[in-house]
Amino acid sequence: MPDYNRQATVYWWSVVMLGAVLLVVCLVMLAELGWSGWLQIAAALLLAMLAGLFPVRVPGSKNSFVVSEIFIFLLLLLQGPAAATLVASGEAAIGSYRTSKRWTSRIFSPAAGAITMASTAWIFEATLLALQSLGWTGAAPLLASSMLFAAMYFLVSAHLTSGVIRLKRSEPFFQGLAMVSVFRWVGMAYAGSAAVAALLFLTYQQSGASVLMVMVPLLCMLLVTLHFYFRQQESAAAVHEAHSEAVEREKLMLARESETAARHLRELQASERRFHAAFTHASIGMALLQFDGRILQANRALEALLGQPSGTLTQRLLLDFVVPEDLRDLVDQLGLTSDREFEGFTRELRCRHGEGHVVWASVHCSFFTEPGAEEPCLILQAQDISARRQAEAGLQHLAFHDGLTGLPNRRRFQDDLASAVARSRSPQGHPFALLFLDFDRFKLVNDSLGHGAGDELLIQVARRIHDHVRPGDTVARLGGDEFAIIARNVEHERHALVLAERVMHALRQPFQVAGAELTASASIGITFSAFGYETAEDMLRDADTAMYKAKASGKGRYAVFDASLHTAVSERLRLEGELRHAIEDGQLTVEYQPLFDLRDGRLDGFEALVRWRHPAGGTLAPSAFLPIAEETGQMLQVSDFVMHCACRQLRDWQRIDPSLAELSMSINVSADDLAHPSFVARVTRALVESGLRPQHLTLELTENILMSRIEGGLAALNQLRALGVKLAVDDFGTGYSSLSHLSKLPIDCLKIDRSFVHQLLRAPDDDAVVRAIIQLGGSLRKSVVAEGIESQAQMDQLRSMGCELGQGFHLSLPLSVQAASELLRHPRPGGNAALH
């Protein structure tokens, strides 16, 4: 190291040793990485190496950059700082080996690369974690953080790399803004690379590795095209510079009248030779044209671009090689029409190649005066941009088509639907129908055969739908297992119904997927442009609503949207919004239906029933709003409200008289409650806050809820039973529970569904069912409650069967707090009169 002073030597060794330590640490951290992770690291290193072979020179400057950072930054997002540090160091080693012969540089560069990436990448990772903790997630924070990381990475890399040179020259180590000014273009390139990497990562997260396998080659193709494009631009600039030099030299020679004619002639001839040499050997196509478009002279690059043999372009019309679709605009720009004169222009057009295919070319045409010529002509420069246009077309297809099925995606479909809506509202009128398809039980395929089989089924389904629509119709995949069809020129409703039946019949035919034969069915919602839609969103909403109507009617069928559906949906949405404020505004109340001992008429307890006293709609029963609460995630709030009110109220009643100390309270529990991880804690809190003893609280779960959540909810039920809370099976007899489950579940009571009680004395089979439930309860040592007793005859029959407890309108309607309190203070003589 003969040219290194002491400061530079110490700095060199410090960077090399620290870089080596970081690489060892990274290898240790990646020791447990699987083969797929190492495959991504190898792929990123290979792509970074290939990118280094095609540097992109910044136009108008001496700076150039490579885009290997795109793949390094993408690996950082995929595998983390350790993997990115290895690849950054490897890329730096390969780059220094290619550009420098000094052993000090070949060792220093990978070490500096490892330090740069490790220090900035771990800061970047910590920044992302901090943003996530603040709830800032999504594409925008990731893009902003990536670009800031790239700027920091560039500054650290620039200072570390140039630090040796500055120390050798005894210059200040930090140069701040001067460094940014010198390398501002490269810094912007780093930021752009980070943005591209972040976009690729977001695409990977949304669509998987298959999209990266398409987009990365396209990106590489674009970068190579950009590399060669700038090189060709440099060649064009060289040609232009040579021509300008010739013209200026000619003017200079004319101005110098004192110079000899011989010198003037020699310089003019030299200038012409240089121009023609540049013209002939230029890497982009060039030609001299007459004003009618006839080619006077063409170089070999233009002949190759058009696929023509050498020397065959002379005296041929340029227009003969342009496709008809672009011909008219070119004729106008050449000034061959009577209404305009020629002006220099630049445009992209399609040309016919000699082998028959189409070539995209970027064409620049301007005036040209050739030395010694009597009249001016035109000079044309043409560059082959077919690769770029193909890459753009590929990206356009990816942006507007589904990557799995190849059908138009939601974005493209919404554009087509908006266009169809606008056309239908025009004076000419173009009626059409919209069909919204959602497959029934598609999740079962993914769960049983795997997502690969599900994807294969979607591909076959898409193909089959596309094969059974008319040529002018549009089929799109909106996402998941949702498809949509725009059926154009539908003059009558029956045409759309015939199409729906044809599609459903085609989908019922078996599919061969993963070695298994599968059948599929879809629920289809249909709406028509004749309803006068103004926006695509409204039409898609109504088709979706009709689809849910079809699914609710039994699946595997279609339904047509009508105004009543819209009214029902609007009413439901209104109730959803109002329900959010009902608890806070005190609109929810609890009524209490008494529970009697059928043997002696004694009041045994109450069942808490929630009511919604709607400001405009009056008192709403639970069936009107509890399903909405379950779907919108508000059921837990409603349950807590009822539980706290009922427990507190029962404890208040128990304090009225010692004879009421054993009254019980029954509360219905939803499936959301049973699945909630804090269910036991919520019940415990209600008991503690009210002072109610656990054995006086009974939680009721329907038979279907209990059986469907038996695995996940058994632990919670056992904890409640251990706490002392009683458990009851509501609507017993309507579900699908088995005796083996009933004997093992920690339940205390069976409640006979009101549908069986209603049919007593009418249907012998229902009598037998009720009698069997009562006997079953006795055998399992569980109490039995009959719900929905509405007549004296029903009550007498239940009492004769041995049923202990009952409730219903015949015994008592649900009571307000005041009415129930009055019943407790002044019980009817001999119990409830209806019982005697």
CSV table of N, CA and C in Angstrom, one decimal, residues 613-692:
chain,number,residue,atom,x,y,z
A,613,ARG,N,-85.9,0.1,21.8
A,613,ARG,CA,-86.9,1.2,21.7
A,613,ARG,C,-86.5,2.2,20.6
A,614,HIS,N,-86.8,1.9,19.4
A,614,HIS,CA,-86.3,2.7,18.3
A,614,HIS,C,-87.0,4.1,18.3
A,615,PRO,N,-86.3,5.2,18.1
A,615,PRO,CA,-87.0,6.5,18.1
A,615,PRO,C,-88.1,6.6,17.1
A,616,ALA,N,-87.9,6.0,15.9
A,616,ALA,CA,-88.9,6.1,14.8
A,616,ALA,C,-89.7,4.9,14.6
A,617,GLY,N,-89.1,3.7,14.8
A,617,GLY,CA,-89.8,2.5,14.5
A,617,GLY,C,-90.5,1.8,15.6
A,618,GLY,N,-90.5,2.4,16.8
A,618,GLY,CA,-91.2,1.7,17.9
A,618,GLY,C,-90.3,0.7,18.5
A,619,THR,N,-90.8,-0.2,19.3
A,619,THR,CA,-90.1,-1.3,20.0
A,619,THR,C,-89.8,-2.4,19.0
A,620,LEU,N,-88.5,-2.7,18.8
A,620,LEU,CA,-88.1,-3.8,17.8
A,620,LEU,C,-87.8,-5.0,18.6
A,621,ALA,N,-88.3,-6.2,18.1
A,621,ALA,CA,-88.0,-7.5,18.7
A,621,ALA,C,-86.5,-7.9,18.4
A,622,PRO,N,-86.0,-8.8,19.2
A,622,PRO,CA,-84.6,-9.2,18.9
A,622,PRO,C,-84.3,-9.7,17.5
A,623,SER,N,-85.3,-10.4,17.0
A,623,SER,CA,-85.1,-11.0,15.6
A,623,SER,C,-84.9,-9.9,14.6
A,624,ALA,N,-85.3,-8.6,14.9
A,624,ALA,CA,-85.2,-7.5,13.9
A,624,ALA,C,-83.8,-6.9,13.9
A,625,PHE,N,-83.0,-7.1,15.0
A,625,PHE,CA,-81.7,-6.4,15.0
A,625,PHE,C,-80.5,-7.3,15.5
A,626,LEU,N,-80.8,-8.4,16.2
A,626,LEU,CA,-79.7,-9.2,16.7
A,626,LEU,C,-78.9,-9.9,15.5
A,627,PRO,N,-79.5,-10.3,14.4
A,627,PRO,CA,-78.7,-10.8,13.3
A,627,PRO,C,-77.8,-9.7,12.7
A,628,ILE,N,-78.3,-8.5,12.7
A,628,ILE,CA,-77.4,-7.4,12.2
A,628,ILE,C,-76.3,-7.2,13.2
A,629,ALA,N,-76.5,-7.3,14.5
A,629,ALA,CA,-75.5,-7.1,15.5
A,629,ALA,C,-74.4,-8.2,15.3
A,630,GLU,N,-74.8,-9.4,15.0
A,630,GLU,CA,-73.9,-10.5,14.8
A,630,GLU,C,-73.0,-10.3,13.6
A,631,GLU,N,-73.6,-9.9,12.5
A,631,GLU,CA,-72.9,-9.7,11.2
A,631,GLU,C,-71.9,-8.5,11.3
A,632,THR,N,-72.3,-7.4,12.1
A,632,THR,CA,-71.5,-6.2,12.2
A,632,THR,C,-70.5,-6.2,13.3
A,633,GLY,N,-70.4,-7.3,14.1
A,633,GLY,CA,-69.5,-7.4,15.2
A,633,GLY,C,-69.9,-6.6,16.4
A,634,GLN,N,-71.2,-6.3,16.6
A,634,GLN,CA,-71.7,-5.6,17.8
A,634,GLN,C,-72.3,-6.4,18.8
A,635,MET,N,-72.3,-7.8,18.5
A,635,MET,CA,-73.1,-8.7,19.4
A,635,MET,C,-72.5,-8.7,20.8
A,636,LEU,N,-71.1,-8.6,20.9
A,636,LEU,CA,-70.5,-8.6,22.2
A,636,LEU,C,-71.0,-7.4,23.1
A,637,GLN,N,-71.1,-6.3,22.5
A,637,GLN,CA,-71.6,-5.1,23.2
A,637,GLN,C,-73.0,-5.3,23.7
A,638,VAL,N,-73.9,-5.9,22.8
A,638,VAL,CA,-75.3,-6.1,23.2
A,638,VAL,C,-75.3,-7.2,24.4
A,639,SER,N,-74.5,-8.2,24.2
A,639,SER,CA,-74.6,-9.3,25.3
A,639,SER,C,-74.1,-8.7,26.6
A,640,ASP,N,-73.0,-7.9,26.6
A,640,ASP,CA,-72.5,-7.3,27.9
A,640,ASP,C,-73.6,-6.4,28.5
A,641,PHE,N,-74.3,-5.7,27.7
A,641,PHE,CA,-75.3,-4.8,28.2
A,641,PHE,C,-76.4,-5.6,28.9
A,642,VAL,N,-76.9,-6.7,28.2
A,642,VAL,CA,-78.0,-7.5,28.8
A,642,VAL,C,-77.5,-8.2,30.0
A,643,MET,N,-76.3,-8.7,30.0
A,643,MET,CA,-75.8,-9.4,31.1
A,643,MET,C,-75.6,-8.6,32.4
A,644,HIS,N,-75.1,-7.4,32.2
A,644,HIS,CA,-74.9,-6.5,33.3
A,644,HIS,C,-76.3,-6.0,33.9
A,645,CYS,N,-77.2,-5.6,33.0
A,645,CYS,CA,-78.5,-5.2,33.4
A,645,CYS,C,-79.2,-6.3,34.2
A,646,ALA,N,-79.3,-7.5,33.6
A,646,ALA,CA,-80.0,-8.6,34.2
A,646,ALA,C,-79.5,-9.0,35.5
A,647,CYS,N,-78.1,-9.1,35.6
A,647,CYS,CA,-77.5,-9.5,36.9
A,647,CYS,C,-77.8,-8.5,38.0
A,648,ARG,N,-77.6,-7.2,37.6
A,648,ARG,CA,-77.8,-6.2,38.6
A,648,ARG,C,-79.3,-6.1,39.0
A,649,GLN,N,-80.2,-6.3,38.1
A,649,GLN,CA,-81.6,-6.2,38.4
A,649,GLN,C,-82.0,-7.4,39.3
A,650,LEU,N,-81.5,-8.6,39.0
A,650,LEU,CA,-81.9,-9.8,39.8
A,650,LEU,C,-81.4,-9.6,41.2
A,651,ARG,N,-80.2,-9.1,41.4
A,651,ARG,CA,-79.7,-8.9,42.7
A,651,ARG,C,-80.5,-7.8,43.5
A,652,ASP,N,-81.0,-6.8,42.8
A,652,ASP,CA,-81.9,-5.8,43.5
A,652,ASP,C,-83.1,-6.5,43.9
A,653,TRP,N,-83.7,-7.4,43.1
A,653,TRP,CA,-84.9,-8.1,43.5
A,653,TRP,C,-84.7,-9.0,44.7
A,654,GLN,N,-83.6,-9.7,44.7
A,654,GLN,CA,-83.3,-10.6,45.8
A,654,GLN,C,-83.2,-9.9,47.1
A,655,ARG,N,-82.8,-8.6,47.1
A,655,ARG,CA,-82.7,-7.9,48.4
A,655,ARG,C,-84.0,-7.4,48.9
A,656,ILE,N,-85.1,-7.5,48.1
A,656,ILE,CA,-86.4,-7.0,48.5
A,656,ILE,C,-86.9,-7.9,49.7
A,657,ASP,N,-86.8,-9.2,49.5
A,657,ASP,CA,-87.4,-10.1,50.5
A,657,ASP,C,-86.5,-11.4,50.6
A,658,PRO,N,-86.2,-11.9,51.8
A,658,PRO,CA,-85.4,-13.1,51.8
A,658,PRO,C,-86.0,-14.3,51.1
A,659,SER,N,-87.4,-14.3,50.9
A,659,SER,CA,-88.0,-15.4,50.1
A,659,SER,C,-87.6,-15.4,48.6
A,660,LEU,N,-87.1,-14.2,48.2
A,660,LEU,CA,-86.7,-14.1,46.7
A,660,LEU,C,-85.2,-14.4,46.5
A,661,ALA,N,-84.5,-14.8,47.5
A,661,ALA,CA,-83.0,-15.0,47.5
A,661,ALA,C,-82.6,-16.0,46.5
A,662,GLU,N,-83.5,-17.0,46.2
A,662,GLU,CA,-83.1,-18.1,45.3
A,662,GLU,C,-83.7,-17.9,43.8
A,663,LEU,N,-84.2,-16.7,43.5
A,663,LEU,CA,-84.6,-16.5,42.2
A,663,LEU,C,-83.4,-16.6,41.2
A,664,SER,N,-83.6,-17.1,40.0
A,664,SER,CA,-82.6,-17.2,39.0
A,664,SER,C,-82.8,-16.3,37.8
A,665,MET,N,-81.8,-16.1,37.0
A,665,MET,CA,-81.9,-15.3,35.8
A,665,MET,C,-81.3,-16.1,34.6
A,666,SER,N,-82.0,-16.2,33.5
A,666,SER,CA,-81.5,-16.9,32.3
A,666,SER,C,-81.2,-15.8,31.3
A,667,ILE,N,-80.0,-15.9,30.6
A,667,ILE,CA,-79.6,-15.0,29.6
A,667,ILE,C,-79.1,-15.7,28.4
A,668,ASN,N,-79.6,-15.3,27.2
A,668,ASN,CA,-79.1,-16.0,26.0
A,668,ASN,C,-77.7,-15.5,25.6
A,669,VAL,N,-77.0,-16.4,25.1
A,669,VAL,CA,-75.6,-16.2,24.7
A,669,VAL,C,-75.4,-16.5,23.2
A,670,SER,N,-74.7,-15.7,22.5
A,670,SER,CA,-74.5,-15.9,21.0
A,670,SER,C,-73.3,-16.7,20.8
A,671,ALA,N,-73.1,-17.1,19.5
A,671,ALA,CA,-71.9,-17.8,19.0
A,671,ALA,C,-70.7,-17.0,19.2
A,672,ASP,N,-70.8,-15.6,18.9
A,672,ASP,CA,-69.7,-14.7,19.1
A,672,ASP,C,-69.2,-14.7,20.5
A,673,ASP,N,-70.2,-14.8,21.5
A,673,ASP,CA,-69.8,-14.8,22.9
A,673,ASP,C,-69.0,-16.0,23.2
A,674,LEU,N,-69.5,-17.2,22.8
A,674,LEU,CA,-68.8,-18.4,23.1
A,674,LEU,C,-67.4,-18.5,22.5
A,675,ALA,N,-67.2,-17.9,21.3
A,675,ALA,CA,-65.9,-17.9,20.7
A,675,ALA,C,-65.0,-16.8,21.2
A,676,HIS,N,-65.5,-15.9,22.0
A,676,HIS,CA,-64.6,-14.8,22.4
A,676,HIS,C,-63.7,-15.3,23.5
A,677,PRO,N,-62.4,-15.0,23.4
A,677,PRO,CA,-61.4,-15.5,24.3
A,677,PRO,C,-61.6,-15.0,25.8
A,678,SER,N,-62.3,-13.8,25.9
A,678,SER,CA,-62.5,-13.3,27.3
A,678,SER,C,-63.9,-13.5,27.8
A,679,PHE,N,-64.6,-14.6,27.2
A,679,PHE,CA,-66.0,-14.8,27.6
A,679,PHE,C,-66.2,-15.0,29.1
A,680,VAL,N,-65.3,-15.9,29.6
A,680,VAL,CA,-65.4,-16.3,31.1
A,680,VAL,C,-65.2,-15.0,31.9
A,681,ALA,N,-64.2,-14.2,31.5
A,681,ALA,CA,-63.9,-13.0,32.3
A,681,ALA,C,-65.0,-12.0,32.2
A,682,ARG,N,-65.7,-11.9,31.1
A,682,ARG,CA,-66.8,-11.0,31.0
A,682,ARG,C,-68.0,-11.4,31.9
A,683,VAL,N,-68.2,-12.7,31.9
A,683,VAL,CA,-69.3,-13.2,32.8
A,683,VAL,C,-68.9,-12.9,34.3
A,684,THR,N,-67.7,-13.2,34.6
A,684,THR,CA,-67.2,-13.0,36.0
A,684,THR,C,-67.3,-11.6,36.4
A,685,ARG,N,-67.0,-10.7,35.5
A,685,ARG,CA,-67.1,-9.2,35.8
A,685,ARG,C,-68.5,-8.8,36.1
A,686,ALA,N,-69.4,-9.3,35.3
A,686,ALA,CA,-70.8,-9.0,35.5
A,686,ALA,C,-71.3,-9.5,36.9
A,687,LEU,N,-70.9,-10.7,37.3
A,687,LEU,CA,-71.3,-11.2,38.6
A,687,LEU,C,-70.7,-10.4,39.7
A,688,VAL,N,-69.4,-10.1,39.6
A,688,VAL,CA,-68.7,-9.4,40.7
A,688,VAL,C,-69.3,-8.0,40.8
A,689,GLU,N,-69.5,-7.3,39.7
A,689,GLU,CA,-70.0,-5.9,39.8
A,689,GLU,C,-71.5,-5.9,40.3
A,690,SER,N,-72.3,-6.9,40.1
A,690,SER,CA,-73.6,-6.9,40.5
A,690,SER,C,-73.8,-7.5,41.9
A,691,GLY,N,-72.8,-8.3,42.4
A,691,GLY,CA,-72.9,-9.0,43.6
A,691,GLY,C,-73.8,-10.3,43.6
A,692,LEU,N,-74.1,-10.7,42.4
A,692,LEU,CA,-74.9,-11.9,42.2
A,692,LEU,C,-74.1,-13.2,42.4
